[in-house]
Structure formats: C-alpha cells, structure tokens
Short mmCIF file of C-alpha atoms in Angstrom, two decimals:
data_model
loop_
_atom_site.label_atom_id
_atom_site.label_comp_id
_atom_site.label_asym_id
_atom_site.label_seq_id
_atom_site.Cartn_x
_atom_site.Cartn_y
_atom_site.Cartn_z
CA UNK A 1421 149.42 -169.62 112.19
CA UNK A 1422 152.26 -171.08 114.24
CA UNK A 1423 154.09 -168.39 116.16
CA UNK A 1424 156.81 -169.17 118.59
CA UNK A 1425 156.44 -167.56 122.01
CA UNK A 1426 158.83 -164.63 122.37
CA UNK A 1427 162.11 -165.93 123.68
CA UNK A 1428 163.95 -164.19 126.45
CA UNK A 1429 166.71 -163.26 124.01
CA UNK A 1430 164.16 -161.32 121.99
CA UNK A 1431 162.59 -159.13 124.68
CA UNK A 1432 165.29 -158.80 127.32
CA UNK A 1433 167.79 -156.55 125.45
CA UNK A 1434 165.20 -153.88 124.50
CA UNK A 1435 163.72 -154.06 128.01
CA UNK A 1436 167.12 -153.40 129.56
CA UNK A 1437 167.79 -150.59 127.06
CA UNK A 1438 164.47 -148.99 127.99
CA UNK A 1439 165.17 -149.28 131.73
CA UNK A 1440 168.60 -147.67 131.28
CA UNK A 1441 167.05 -144.87 129.22
CA UNK A 1442 164.42 -144.20 131.91
CA UNK A 1443 167.06 -144.20 134.62
CA UNK A 1444 169.34 -141.75 132.77
CA UNK A 1445 166.35 -139.50 132.00
CA UNK A 1446 165.39 -139.41 135.65
CA UNK A 1447 168.95 -138.62 136.77
CA UNK A 1448 169.18 -135.82 134.23
CA UNK A 1449 165.73 -134.45 135.03
CA UNK A 1450 166.61 -134.24 138.74
CA UNK A 1451 169.26 -131.61 137.93
CA UNK A 1452 167.71 -129.92 134.88
CA UNK A 1453 163.97 -129.67 135.50
CA UNK A 1454 163.57 -126.93 132.87
CA UNK A 1455 165.03 -129.05 130.08
CA UNK A 1456 163.62 -132.46 130.86
CA UNK A 1457 160.63 -132.97 133.13
CA UNK A 1458 160.59 -135.94 135.46
CA UNK A 1459 158.81 -138.93 134.03
CA UNK A 1460 156.50 -138.93 137.00
CA UNK A 1461 155.41 -135.42 136.02
CA UNK A 1462 154.76 -136.53 132.42
CA UNK A 1463 152.68 -139.44 133.65
CA UNK A 1464 150.77 -137.31 136.10
CA UNK A 1465 149.90 -134.88 133.27
CA UNK A 1466 148.40 -137.79 131.37
CA UNK A 1467 146.67 -138.99 134.49
CA UNK A 1468 145.17 -135.66 135.50
CA UNK A 1469 143.96 -134.51 132.05
CA UNK A 1470 143.00 -137.72 130.25
CA UNK A 1471 140.18 -136.04 128.34
CA UNK A 1472 142.40 -133.25 127.04
CA UNK A 1473 144.85 -135.75 125.57
CA UNK A 1474 142.16 -138.08 124.29
CA UNK A 1475 140.32 -135.27 122.52
CA UNK A 1476 143.44 -133.90 120.87
CA UNK A 1477 144.72 -137.36 120.03
CA UNK A 1478 141.45 -138.10 118.30
CA UNK A 1479 141.75 -134.94 116.19
CA UNK A 1480 145.31 -135.74 115.13
CA UNK A 1481 144.45 -139.37 114.48
CA UNK A 1482 141.54 -138.34 112.29
CA UNK A 1483 143.75 -135.95 110.31
CA UNK A 1484 146.36 -138.66 109.86
CA UNK A 1485 143.90 -141.40 108.89
CA UNK A 1486 141.89 -139.29 106.45
CA UNK A 1487 145.11 -137.91 104.97
CA UNK A 1488 146.68 -141.37 104.69
CA UNK A 1489 143.52 -142.86 103.19
CA UNK A 1490 143.21 -140.12 100.60
CA UNK A 1491 146.93 -140.06 99.80
CA UNK A 1492 147.21 -143.84 99.41
CA UNK A 1493 143.97 -144.03 97.42
CA UNK A 1494 145.03 -141.35 94.94
CA UNK A 1495 148.55 -142.81 94.75
CA UNK A 1496 147.17 -146.27 93.93
CA UNK A 1497 144.80 -144.93 91.29
CA UNK A 1498 147.63 -142.97 89.71
CA UNK A 1499 149.88 -146.04 89.86
CA UNK A 1500 147.27 -147.97 87.86
CA UNK A 1501 147.04 -145.21 85.26
CA UNK A 1502 150.85 -144.95 85.08
CA UNK A 1503 151.16 -148.70 84.75
CA UNK A 1504 148.81 -148.95 81.79
CA UNK A 1505 149.66 -145.64 80.10
CA UNK A 1506 153.43 -145.45 79.89
CA UNK A 1507 153.53 -141.87 78.62
CA UNK A 1508 151.72 -140.68 81.76
CA UNK A 1509 154.31 -142.41 83.92
CA UNK A 1510 157.09 -140.70 81.98
CA UNK A 1511 155.32 -137.37 82.32
CA UNK A 1512 154.34 -137.50 85.98
CA UNK A 1513 156.92 -139.62 87.81
CA UNK A 1514 159.61 -136.89 87.71
CA UNK A 1515 157.09 -134.44 89.16
CA UNK A 1516 156.29 -136.92 91.92
CA UNK A 1517 160.00 -137.23 92.67
CA UNK A 1518 160.29 -133.44 92.94
CA UNK A 1519 157.29 -133.40 95.26
CA UNK A 1520 158.96 -136.10 97.36
CA UNK A 1521 162.24 -134.23 97.82
CA UNK A 1522 160.57 -130.88 98.55
CA UNK A 1523 160.43 -130.26 102.31
CA UNK A 1524 156.68 -130.23 102.89
CA UNK A 1525 157.04 -128.06 105.97
CA UNK A 1526 157.92 -125.28 103.54
CA UNK A 1527 154.70 -125.71 101.58
CA UNK A 1528 152.51 -126.00 104.65
CA UNK A 1529 152.00 -122.25 105.23
CA UNK A 1530 151.00 -121.83 101.59
CA UNK A 1531 148.48 -124.64 101.91
CA UNK A 1532 146.98 -122.92 104.92
CA UNK A 1533 146.54 -119.79 102.80
CA UNK A 1534 144.90 -121.90 100.12
CA UNK A 1535 142.67 -124.07 102.30
CA UNK A 1536 142.08 -122.00 105.43
CA UNK A 1537 142.54 -122.97 109.06
CA UNK A 1538 140.11 -125.89 109.07
CA UNK A 1539 140.89 -129.56 108.72
CA UNK A 1540 141.54 -129.44 104.97
CA UNK A 1541 145.20 -128.32 105.01
CA UNK A 1542 145.94 -131.03 107.61
CA UNK A 1543 144.41 -133.72 105.38
CA UNK A 1544 146.28 -132.35 102.39
CA UNK A 1545 149.68 -132.27 104.10
CA UNK A 1546 149.27 -135.75 105.60
CA UNK A 1547 148.21 -137.15 102.23
CA UNK A 1548 151.08 -135.44 100.38
CA UNK A 1549 153.53 -137.08 102.75
CA UNK A 1550 152.27 -140.62 102.12
CA UNK A 1551 151.65 -140.11 98.40
CA UNK A 1552 155.09 -140.84 97.00
CA UNK A 1553 156.12 -143.95 98.97
CA UNK A 1554 152.76 -145.53 98.22
CA UNK A 1555 152.89 -144.63 94.53
CA UNK A 1556 156.35 -146.11 94.04
CA UNK A 1557 155.51 -149.32 95.90
CA UNK A 1558 152.20 -149.77 94.09
CA UNK A 1559 153.95 -149.40 90.73
CA UNK A 1560 156.60 -151.95 91.74
CA UNK A 1561 153.90 -154.33 92.98
CA UNK A 1562 151.87 -154.14 89.79
CA UNK A 1563 155.00 -154.97 87.80
CA UNK A 1564 156.26 -157.83 89.97
CA UNK A 1565 154.22 -160.70 88.58
CA UNK A 1566 155.58 -164.17 87.79
CA UNK A 1567 156.32 -163.90 84.03
CA UNK A 1568 155.42 -167.54 83.47
CA UNK A 1569 152.03 -167.01 85.08
CA UNK A 1570 151.55 -164.07 82.68
CA UNK A 1571 152.48 -166.38 79.78
CA UNK A 1572 149.96 -168.92 81.00
CA UNK A 1573 147.03 -166.49 81.13
CA UNK A 1574 148.12 -165.02 77.78
CA UNK A 1575 147.61 -168.45 76.17
CA UNK A 1576 144.10 -168.40 77.66
CA UNK A 1577 143.42 -164.98 76.14
CA UNK A 1578 142.69 -163.45 79.54
CA UNK A 1579 141.55 -159.83 79.36
CA UNK A 1580 143.52 -156.97 80.90
CA UNK A 1581 140.96 -156.68 83.67
CA UNK A 1582 141.26 -160.41 84.41
CA UNK A 1583 145.05 -160.20 84.53
CA UNK A 1584 144.78 -157.21 86.85
CA UNK A 1585 142.27 -158.88 89.16
CA UNK A 1586 143.63 -162.42 89.17
CA UNK A 1587 147.37 -161.76 88.99
CA UNK A 1588 148.57 -158.19 89.40
CA UNK A 1589 146.51 -157.08 92.39
CA UNK A 1590 147.22 -160.18 94.50
CA UNK A 1591 150.90 -160.02 93.52
CA UNK A 1592 151.08 -156.35 94.55
CA UNK A 1593 149.59 -156.88 98.03
CA UNK A 1594 152.92 -157.52 99.81
CA UNK A 1595 154.23 -154.26 98.31
CA UNK A 1596 151.11 -152.35 99.36
CA UNK A 1597 151.39 -153.59 102.94
CA UNK A 1598 155.10 -152.71 103.06
CA UNK A 1599 154.15 -149.22 101.86
CA UNK A 1600 151.34 -149.06 104.41
CA UNK A 1601 153.77 -149.77 107.25
CA UNK A 1602 155.77 -146.73 106.14
CA UNK A 1603 152.84 -144.50 105.26
CA UNK A 1604 150.63 -144.81 108.35
CA UNK A 1605 153.19 -143.40 110.85
CA UNK A 1606 154.29 -140.89 108.19
CA UNK A 1607 150.76 -139.51 107.97
CA UNK A 1608 150.96 -138.80 111.69
CA UNK A 1609 154.06 -136.70 111.03
CA UNK A 1610 152.13 -134.85 108.35
CA UNK A 1611 149.21 -134.14 110.67
CA UNK A 1612 151.46 -132.81 113.46
CA UNK A 1613 153.48 -130.63 111.07
CA UNK A 1614 150.25 -129.19 109.67
CA UNK A 1615 149.05 -128.39 113.19
CA UNK A 1616 152.33 -126.62 113.97
CA UNK A 1617 151.84 -124.32 111.00
CA UNK A 1618 148.08 -123.89 111.12
CA UNK A 1619 147.15 -123.92 114.76
CA UNK A 1620 143.99 -121.96 114.05
CA UNK A 1621 141.62 -124.72 115.07
CA UNK A 1622 143.35 -125.01 118.47
CA UNK A 1623 142.94 -128.76 118.35
CA UNK A 1624 145.27 -131.70 117.93
CA UNK A 1625 148.40 -132.93 119.68
CA UNK A 1626 150.66 -130.81 117.48
CA UNK A 1627 148.78 -127.69 118.52
CA UNK A 1628 148.96 -128.82 122.12
CA UNK A 1629 152.75 -129.24 121.87
CA UNK A 1630 153.23 -125.76 120.38
CA UNK A 1631 150.95 -124.11 122.93
CA UNK A 1632 152.43 -125.94 125.92
CA UNK A 1633 156.01 -125.28 124.77
CA UNK A 1634 155.31 -121.54 124.48
CA UNK A 1635 154.14 -121.64 128.10
CA UNK A 1636 157.17 -123.62 129.21
CA UNK A 1637 154.92 -126.52 130.25
CA UNK A 1638 157.31 -129.35 129.40
CA UNK A 1639 155.26 -131.95 131.23
CA UNK A 1640 152.40 -131.44 128.77
CA UNK A 1641 154.76 -131.35 125.79
CA UNK A 1642 156.28 -134.71 126.64
CA UNK A 1643 152.94 -136.19 127.59
CA UNK A 1644 151.69 -135.27 124.09
CA UNK A 1645 154.82 -136.81 122.59
CA UNK A 1646 154.16 -140.03 124.51
CA UNK A 1647 150.59 -140.11 123.17
CA UNK A 1648 151.89 -139.52 119.63
CA UNK A 1649 154.35 -142.39 120.00
CA UNK A 1650 151.55 -144.66 121.17
CA UNK A 1651 149.41 -143.59 118.19
CA UNK A 1652 152.27 -144.28 115.78
CA UNK A 1653 152.90 -147.72 117.22
CA UNK A 1654 149.18 -148.49 117.10
CA UNK A 1655 148.89 -147.45 113.44
CA UNK A 1656 151.94 -149.49 112.50
CA UNK A 1657 150.61 -152.45 114.49
CA UNK A 1658 147.22 -152.21 112.79
CA UNK A 1659 148.86 -152.50 109.36
CA UNK A 1660 150.94 -155.47 110.50
CA UNK A 1661 147.86 -157.19 111.94
CA UNK A 1662 145.90 -156.65 108.73
CA UNK A 1663 148.86 -157.90 106.74
CA UNK A 1664 149.02 -161.09 108.81
CA UNK A 1665 145.31 -161.60 108.26
CA UNK A 1666 145.40 -161.03 104.50
CA UNK A 1667 148.82 -162.36 103.54
CA UNK A 1668 148.71 -165.34 105.89
CA UNK A 1669 147.35 -167.13 102.85
CA UNK A 1670 150.63 -166.59 101.03
CA UNK A 1671 152.42 -168.73 103.55
CA UNK A 1672 152.09 -172.42 104.35
CA UNK A 1673 149.37 -173.39 106.81
CA UNK A 1674 150.02 -174.90 110.22
CA UNK A 1675 152.06 -178.07 110.29
CA UNK A 1676 153.05 -177.75 106.67
CA UNK A 1677 156.39 -178.79 105.36
CA UNK A 1678 158.11 -178.31 102.08
CA UNK A 1679 158.41 -181.66 100.35
CA UNK B 1081 145.89 -187.57 54.62
CA UNK B 1082 143.41 -184.68 54.68
CA UNK B 1083 144.58 -181.25 55.83
CA UNK B 1084 142.34 -181.42 58.88
CA UNK B 1085 144.44 -184.30 60.22
CA UNK B 1086 147.10 -181.75 60.99
CA UNK B 1087 146.63 -180.22 64.40
CA UNK B 1088 149.63 -177.89 64.36
CA UNK B 1089 151.34 -176.69 61.19
CA UNK B 1090 154.53 -174.59 61.16
CA UNK B 1091 155.33 -173.19 57.73
CA UNK B 1092 158.54 -171.41 56.69
CA UNK B 1093 159.22 -170.03 60.17
CA UNK B 1094 161.99 -167.53 60.71
CA UNK B 1095 162.75 -165.84 63.96
CA UNK B 1096 165.59 -163.59 65.08
CA UNK B 1097 165.97 -161.97 68.48
CA UNK B 1098 167.81 -158.75 69.28
CA UNK B 1099 169.00 -155.88 67.09
CA UNK B 1100 172.08 -154.78 65.22
CA UNK B 1101 175.26 -156.59 66.23
CA UNK B 1102 173.40 -158.50 68.90
CA UNK B 1103 171.02 -160.21 66.51
CA UNK B 1104 170.69 -163.89 67.27
CA UNK B 1105 169.13 -166.17 64.72
CA UNK B 1106 166.90 -168.70 66.45
CA UNK B 1107 164.81 -170.30 63.72
CA UNK B 1108 165.76 -170.38 60.06
CA UNK B 1109 163.08 -171.92 57.88
CA UNK B 1110 161.20 -174.44 59.96
CA UNK B 1111 158.42 -176.57 58.46
CA UNK B 1112 156.66 -179.09 60.64
CA UNK B 1113 153.24 -180.72 60.86
CA UNK B 1114 151.91 -182.34 63.99
CA UNK B 1115 149.05 -184.75 63.40
CA UNK B 1116 145.94 -184.72 65.51
CA UNK B 1117 146.25 -186.92 68.57
CA UNK B 1118 150.01 -187.32 68.22
CA UNK B 1119 152.55 -186.87 70.98
CA UNK B 1120 155.43 -185.01 69.34
CA UNK B 1121 158.61 -184.14 71.20
CA UNK B 1122 161.08 -181.50 70.09
CA UNK B 1123 164.62 -182.10 71.28
CA UNK B 1124 167.91 -180.39 70.59
CA UNK B 1125 170.91 -178.65 72.13
CA UNK B 1126 170.59 -175.31 73.91
CA UNK B 1127 170.02 -172.46 71.49
CA UNK B 1128 168.47 -174.61 68.75
CA UNK B 1129 165.17 -172.75 69.00
CA UNK B 1130 162.99 -175.51 70.43
CA UNK B 1131 161.42 -173.36 73.12
CA UNK B 1132 160.91 -170.54 70.62
CA UNK B 1133 159.06 -172.99 68.36
CA UNK B 1134 156.74 -173.85 71.23
CA UNK B 1135 156.23 -170.21 72.19
CA UNK B 1136 155.34 -169.41 68.58
CA UNK B 1137 152.64 -172.08 68.74
CA UNK B 1138 151.39 -170.59 72.02
CA UNK B 1139 151.22 -167.10 70.56
CA UNK B 1140 153.77 -165.80 73.07
CA UNK B 1141 156.22 -164.91 70.27
CA UNK B 1142 155.48 -163.55 66.79
CA UNK B 1143 157.41 -164.97 63.82
CA UNK B 1144 159.50 -162.70 61.56
CA UNK B 1145 158.32 -164.73 58.61
CA UNK B 1146 156.20 -167.82 58.09
CA UNK B 1147 153.05 -168.95 59.84
CA UNK B 1148 151.71 -171.22 62.54
CA UNK B 1149 148.20 -172.66 62.43
CA UNK B 1150 146.27 -174.79 64.87
CA UNK B 1151 143.47 -176.87 63.33
CA UNK B 1152 143.58 -174.59 60.30
CA UNK B 1153 143.04 -171.44 62.35
CA UNK B 1154 145.50 -168.80 63.47
CA UNK B 1155 147.19 -168.97 66.86
CA UNK B 1156 145.27 -165.85 67.91
CA UNK B 1157 141.97 -167.62 67.20
CA UNK B 1158 143.15 -170.73 69.04
CA UNK B 1159 143.98 -168.77 72.20
CA UNK B 1160 140.77 -166.76 71.97
CA UNK B 1161 138.85 -170.06 71.93
CA UNK B 1162 140.98 -171.56 74.71
CA UNK B 1163 142.21 -174.44 72.57
CA UNK B 1164 145.72 -174.46 74.03
CA UNK B 1165 146.79 -175.98 77.32
CA UNK B 1166 150.16 -174.48 78.21
CA UNK B 1167 152.57 -176.00 80.71
CA UNK B 1168 155.51 -173.64 81.31
CA UNK B 1169 158.99 -174.59 82.49
CA UNK B 1170 158.29 -173.53 86.06
CA UNK B 1171 154.88 -174.61 87.39
CA UNK B 1172 153.85 -170.91 87.69
CA UNK B 1173 151.34 -171.61 90.45
CA UNK B 1174 149.80 -168.63 92.23
CA UNK B 1175 151.07 -168.75 95.85
CA UNK B 1176 147.88 -167.27 97.34
CA UNK B 1177 145.64 -169.92 95.81
CA UNK B 1178 145.14 -173.48 96.98
CA UNK B 1179 146.06 -176.37 94.74
CA UNK B 1180 142.43 -176.77 93.68
CA UNK B 1181 141.98 -173.04 92.99
CA UNK B 1182 145.16 -172.99 90.94
CA UNK B 1183 143.79 -175.77 88.77
CA UNK B 1184 140.51 -173.90 88.36
CA UNK B 1185 142.23 -170.70 87.12
CA UNK B 1186 141.80 -171.44 83.38
CA UNK B 1187 138.04 -171.79 83.92
CA UNK B 1188 137.91 -168.38 85.59
CA UNK B 1189 139.49 -166.31 82.82
CA UNK B 1190 138.18 -165.66 79.29
CA UNK B 1191 134.73 -166.92 80.25
CA UNK B 1192 133.25 -166.06 76.87
CA UNK B 1193 134.37 -169.51 75.80
CA UNK B 1194 131.83 -172.06 77.07
CA UNK B 1195 133.46 -174.80 79.09
CA UNK B 1196 133.79 -178.11 77.32
CA UNK B 1197 131.21 -180.78 78.14
CA UNK B 1198 133.96 -183.37 78.18
CA UNK B 1199 136.04 -181.34 80.63
CA UNK B 1200 137.26 -183.50 83.50
CA UNK B 1201 136.34 -182.71 87.08
CA UNK B 1202 139.21 -180.87 88.75
CA UNK B 1203 139.08 -182.96 91.92
CA UNK B 1204 139.05 -186.24 89.99
CA UNK B 1205 141.92 -185.01 87.84
CA UNK B 1206 144.01 -184.07 90.87
CA UNK B 1207 143.16 -187.36 92.54
CA UNK B 1208 144.26 -189.26 89.44
CA UNK B 1209 147.55 -187.35 89.59
CA UNK B 1210 148.07 -188.36 93.22
CA UNK B 1211 147.10 -185.00 94.72
CA UNK B 1212 143.77 -186.01 96.23
CA UNK B 1213 145.04 -185.19 99.73
CA UNK B 1214 146.55 -181.85 98.76
CA UNK B 1215 143.52 -180.01 97.32
CA UNK B 1216 143.48 -177.31 100.00
CA UNK B 1217 147.24 -176.96 100.34
CA UNK B 1218 149.24 -173.97 99.13
CA UNK B 1219 151.81 -174.48 96.36
CA UNK B 1220 154.72 -173.76 98.73
CA UNK B 1221 153.77 -176.77 100.80
CA UNK B 1222 154.32 -179.06 97.82
CA UNK B 1223 157.49 -180.58 96.39
CA UNK B 1224 158.62 -179.53 92.92
CA UNK B 1225 157.24 -182.70 91.39
CA UNK B 1226 153.85 -182.22 93.01
CA UNK B 1227 153.75 -178.60 91.84
CA UNK B 1228 154.38 -179.80 88.31
CA UNK B 1229 151.49 -182.25 88.65
CA UNK B 1230 149.25 -179.34 89.59
CA UNK B 1231 150.43 -177.50 86.47
CA UNK B 1232 149.55 -180.54 84.37
CA UNK B 1233 146.09 -180.78 85.93
CA UNK B 1234 145.61 -177.05 85.21
CA UNK B 1235 146.36 -177.70 81.51
CA UNK B 1236 143.89 -180.60 81.28
CA UNK B 1237 141.03 -179.14 83.30
CA UNK B 1238 139.45 -177.09 80.52
CA UNK B 1239 139.87 -179.87 77.96
CA UNK B 1240 141.92 -178.07 75.28
CA UNK B 1241 142.65 -180.18 72.18
CA UNK B 1242 146.32 -179.13 72.15
CA UNK B 1243 148.90 -179.26 74.91
CA UNK B 1244 152.11 -177.26 74.65
CA UNK B 1245 154.67 -178.32 77.25
CA UNK B 1246 157.97 -176.48 77.68
CA UNK B 1247 160.50 -178.73 79.48
CA UNK B 1248 158.01 -179.22 82.29
CA UNK B 1249 160.07 -181.87 84.09
CA UNK B 1250 163.46 -180.14 83.75
CA UNK B 1251 163.64 -178.95 87.36
CA UNK B 1252 162.86 -182.22 89.17
CA UNK B 1253 165.03 -185.19 90.06
CA UNK B 1254 165.30 -188.30 87.91
CA UNK B 1255 163.00 -190.52 90.00
CA UNK B 1256 160.32 -187.85 90.10
CA UNK B 1257 160.67 -187.34 86.34
CA UNK B 1258 160.00 -191.01 85.76
CA UNK B 1259 156.87 -190.95 87.84
CA UNK B 1260 155.69 -187.69 86.22
CA UNK B 1261 156.24 -189.25 82.79
CA UNK B 1262 153.98 -192.14 83.58
CA UNK B 1263 151.30 -189.98 85.15
CA UNK B 1264 151.30 -187.77 82.06
CA UNK B 1265 151.15 -190.77 79.71
CA UNK B 1266 148.23 -192.23 81.64
CA UNK B 1267 146.02 -189.16 81.57
CA UNK B 1268 147.10 -188.20 78.04
CA UNK B 1269 146.26 -191.62 76.57
CA UNK B 1270 142.68 -191.36 77.76
CA UNK B 1271 142.34 -187.81 76.41
CA UNK B 1272 143.32 -188.05 72.74
CA UNK B 1273 144.99 -184.65 72.85
CA UNK B 1274 147.68 -183.45 70.51
CA UNK B 1275 150.88 -182.72 72.42
CA UNK B 1276 153.93 -180.70 71.48
CA UNK B 1277 156.54 -181.35 74.15
CA UNK B 1278 159.95 -179.69 74.44
CA UNK B 1279 162.71 -181.46 76.33
CA UNK B 1280 166.45 -182.04 76.43
CA UNK B 1281 166.10 -185.50 77.92
CA UNK B 1282 166.64 -188.35 75.45
CA UNK B 1283 164.87 -190.91 77.65
CA UNK B 1284 161.90 -188.63 78.11
CA UNK B 1285 161.62 -188.05 74.36
CA UNK B 1286 161.64 -191.76 73.50
CA UNK B 1287 159.41 -192.82 76.38
CA UNK B 1288 156.67 -190.31 75.67
CA UNK B 1289 156.54 -189.69 71.94
CA UNK B 1290 155.06 -190.93 68.70
CA UNK B 1291 157.52 -188.72 66.85
CA UNK B 1292 160.74 -187.05 67.98
CA UNK B 1293 161.84 -183.92 66.13
CA UNK B 1294 165.58 -183.25 66.43
CA UNK B 1295 166.59 -179.62 66.00
CA UNK B 1296 170.07 -178.38 65.22
CA UNK B 1297 171.90 -175.46 66.80
CA UNK B 1298 173.98 -175.12 63.60
CA UNK B 1299 171.21 -174.75 61.04
CA UNK B 1300 168.50 -173.46 63.43
CA UNK B 1301 166.14 -175.84 61.76
CA UNK B 1302 164.92 -179.41 61.87
CA UNK B 1303 167.71 -181.92 61.51
CA UNK B 1304 165.71 -185.12 61.53
CA UNK B 1305 162.29 -186.51 62.40
CA UNK B 1306 162.42 -189.92 64.10
CA UNK B 1307 159.23 -191.97 64.47
CA UNK B 1308 159.03 -193.92 67.71
CA UNK B 1309 157.27 -197.19 66.93
CA UNK B 1310 156.98 -198.52 70.45
CA UNK B 1311 153.68 -200.12 71.46
CA UNK B 1312 151.21 -198.23 73.65
CA UNK B 1313 150.19 -198.14 76.41
CA UNK B 1314 153.75 -197.88 77.61
CA UNK B 1315 154.83 -198.63 81.17
CA UNK B 1316 158.19 -198.32 82.89
CA UNK B 1317 159.18 -201.77 81.63
CA UNK B 1318 159.29 -200.53 78.04
CA UNK B 1319 162.30 -198.43 78.97
CA UNK B 1320 164.39 -201.59 79.46
CA UNK B 1321 163.58 -203.23 76.11
CA UNK B 1322 166.27 -203.49 73.38
CA UNK B 1323 164.05 -201.51 70.99
CA UNK B 1324 163.85 -198.62 73.46
CA UNK B 1325 167.58 -198.62 74.08
CA UNK B 1326 168.28 -198.74 70.33
CA UNK B 1327 166.06 -195.70 69.77
CA UNK B 1328 167.76 -193.88 72.62
CA UNK B 1329 171.16 -194.58 71.05
CA UNK B 1330 170.00 -193.44 67.63
CA UNK B 1331 168.64 -190.21 69.08
CA UNK B 1332 171.78 -189.57 71.09
CA UNK B 1333 173.98 -189.96 68.00
CA UNK B 1334 171.70 -187.63 66.06
CA UNK B 1335 171.92 -185.01 68.80
CA UNK B 1336 175.69 -185.20 68.78
CA UNK B 1337 175.69 -184.28 65.09
CA UNK B 1338 173.53 -181.23 65.71
CA UNK B 1339 175.47 -179.64 68.55
CA UNK B 1340 177.83 -176.79 67.90
#
C-alpha cells in the first residue's frame, strides 16, 4: 500500500492545539488545584501506581471487548434474520429504535438487580450500547450489492447461500468496519457507565474514577481518564488497522493507475 | 427447419410495468425465433422494450402473457443448468476479486451443474482478449473497455450455449467499441454460440449480426427483421464496403420510422 508520509500541514495544527491546551490547563491548575490537578501530578500518579491502572484498565477493556463482541455478534445475526425475513424486520426494528433512544444509564441499575454485581451487567450494558449502530449498518451493508452483479448470479441460478457468501458478505464489509469504528469506543463508554452504577466488584477504571472522586483525589481521576482515552484510541486504531488489512484488496495495488 | 434448430423462441409476449395510472406498456405481442448458432441483434429507440426482451430471456423478468423457451426448455430450466451467459450493461465486476477470480465466478456458483468439457481455460480466454498481463489486477485498475472484456470472458468461461448481451459496449468510447466488437467476433466465431445482443448502435448491429431485429417504440413490438448477408469472418475492412454502408442506411431509415 502506498501511503504518503505525513506532511507538516497534517500534524502541525493538532500539535499546536495540544500544546496550547496543555499550557492553558497548567495555568489554570496553578490557581485552582482543587478543580484541575497539575498535569505533572496526573503523570506522577500513573508513574507511581502503574499496576493499579494496568489492572483496572484490563478489567474495563475486558468488559468492553466482551460486550462489543457479543453485541456486534448478536446484531449481525439479527441483521441476517431481518434481511431474509421481512416480517421480523418490521416487527423488531421499531423496538431496536426504542432501545437506541432510551438512555441506557437509566436501565443500568435495573440490570444490576437482574444480573448481580459481577461482570455480567457490564457485558450486557456494553453490548446494548453497540447493538443498534451495528445492526443498522449490517442491514445496510447486506442490501448494498451491485444490482447487475445480482442479475448475473441470478442467471447462473446461484443459491441464496452462494449469493450471501460471494456477494452480500463481501459487499457489507465496508459497512461493518465503519460500524466497528463507532462501536469499539462506544463499548468502552458502556463498560465505564456500568462500573459507575455497579461498583460492587471494586474493579475497573470507572470504579476507580468514582472512588477517587469521592475522596477528592483528582490526580487519580484524571490519570484514569487518560488511560481510558488511550484505550479508546487503541480500540479505534485496531479496527482501522484490521480494515486496512482486509479492505486493502478493495483498492488498487501499488503503482496502479486507472486506464 | 426442425424445431430444435431454434435456440430461443419468444411467443406472444406481453409485458407491462407499473400499476394504475402509471402503467407503462413495454412489450405488446412479440414473436421471435433465434436459430441455433445465430448472432441476432435487437435494436430500437429508447422505451421500445429491447432490454426487457433480453431480461425475459435471462429469467430476470416474468412475462404477463406469452412464453420464452431456450432449446425447447423453460428459462428456469436453462438457468438451473447454466445454459445462459449474461453480459449486463455495466461490467458488474466484484471489486474485491482479481480479474482472473472475477472470470472464475460462474464456475464457483451453482456447482451442481458439471462444468463443460469444452469450457475454455480462463487464462487462455483472458489472454485472447488482451488481458494476459492483467490477471491479478483489480477491476478498478482497468479501463472501462478492459472491464467489459473481463465481463465477456466471464460469460464464455463456463461454455454456455446462449449469450445474452445487454448493450455491453454502450459506456465505452467509439475506438474501444470497435476493438471490443472485433474481439467479440473473433472468440464468438470459434464458439458456435447463439447470441442475442441488444444495442442502440447501428454500426454495431450491422457489423456483428446475422439478423437485426428492429423494435418500435410505437407498437412495442417487432417492426422489421433484416438479414445481414455479409461474409464471415468479418474484419474492420468490411465496415467500409458499399454493402455494409447500404445496410447501415437501410437500418437507420427503419429506425426513424419506429421512433415516437
């Protein structure tokens, strides 16, 4: 794959914006230490308790990944059923829309009652959050097939399974990756929200944030936020990397030109 | 002539699209027989139903009345036995597959049908069409004309006895059309296939065909059937002969009568 090296025009503006942000933060923190901790304090928290953050990050990451995997898997399976059985789509899509517009934070306490204080409610909340965007994109992807290619395989009497495997699934991949880029960071939100509500396990970055905030330990709060941001970027980046690997085939190879 | 000499038979075809006030009559009583091994072109103004006729033969559209048969069997049987090679208007290549894999697609679906012993080798076919260097390229790396060559190779690769081609050269420039015409004639002549070809190009119709069927947008039926008695094999030089030009003129006048 031919990728141009990042030009100065691409990285300089965000670098300057970041530097200005850091500077303003520091100036503000100098005068209001109880609202915004100094960045040096945030960094030293990370530096002095690396294991604490790593352990809790791992818990939250696991909740997010399991939740995202389950949510996307169920959403894709349902998309297939909805695609082939129209009446099921008509029956269930409105319910999915209602689920999507319902603030999940409101359901979270009820889920804790239902599933206890273990990992289950965290998985469930993370998966509920990713369910709808993945469902809608999977449905759109399964539908977006070149109609002339469908005509062609119809004249060959291709079976439904063959059309699904040879045409619909490959055509839907760009949609699934677009959904994945949204869903992976979203599952992290789900995991943290679940930890806020059900802190019983006393694990995870969300739990750490709640506990530290109640003690007025802003350094730890912001250190956890920094770790969460890094996790979110990493999950997004992983989807993009996988997309490049898989969908690279959709694009021309190196040195190619259009005739 | 015995009935089995007819490869494609359209009988009493009627077709209307839409409902209520928006009903559009497309075909109104079409009867046509295409003999085995013939290259038959259907030409006519927009809205005369030529593409619908082709799609009926491909089983992509159902008639309101009348019937279509291929070698005495129904269209459904013909598709089930992979006896139709379809070339759509756009090449309809799958962007994630290489040129070679696109050509192999018909062999990978509906595998209940055993592949023909006379089926050409995909690589040889692509080489004959001038794509020998492009086997591992992606469709987007090819020009429109080259993409259409891939679509032609894909229709030949499983050796169907009938080819249905829906304005396959409509989207490419005149020079490319000419070269595509001659490539198609070359591989078709060796194959003995029956071809039903839809076009709106007068030159294309005369250059390729044994018979040109002129359809009318007024009657939604066949206006005239013109035999093209030019010698084969035909090369580009035939297009400059007086006979060719006379046929072109005749066809053009006929088309003028049939337009709205």
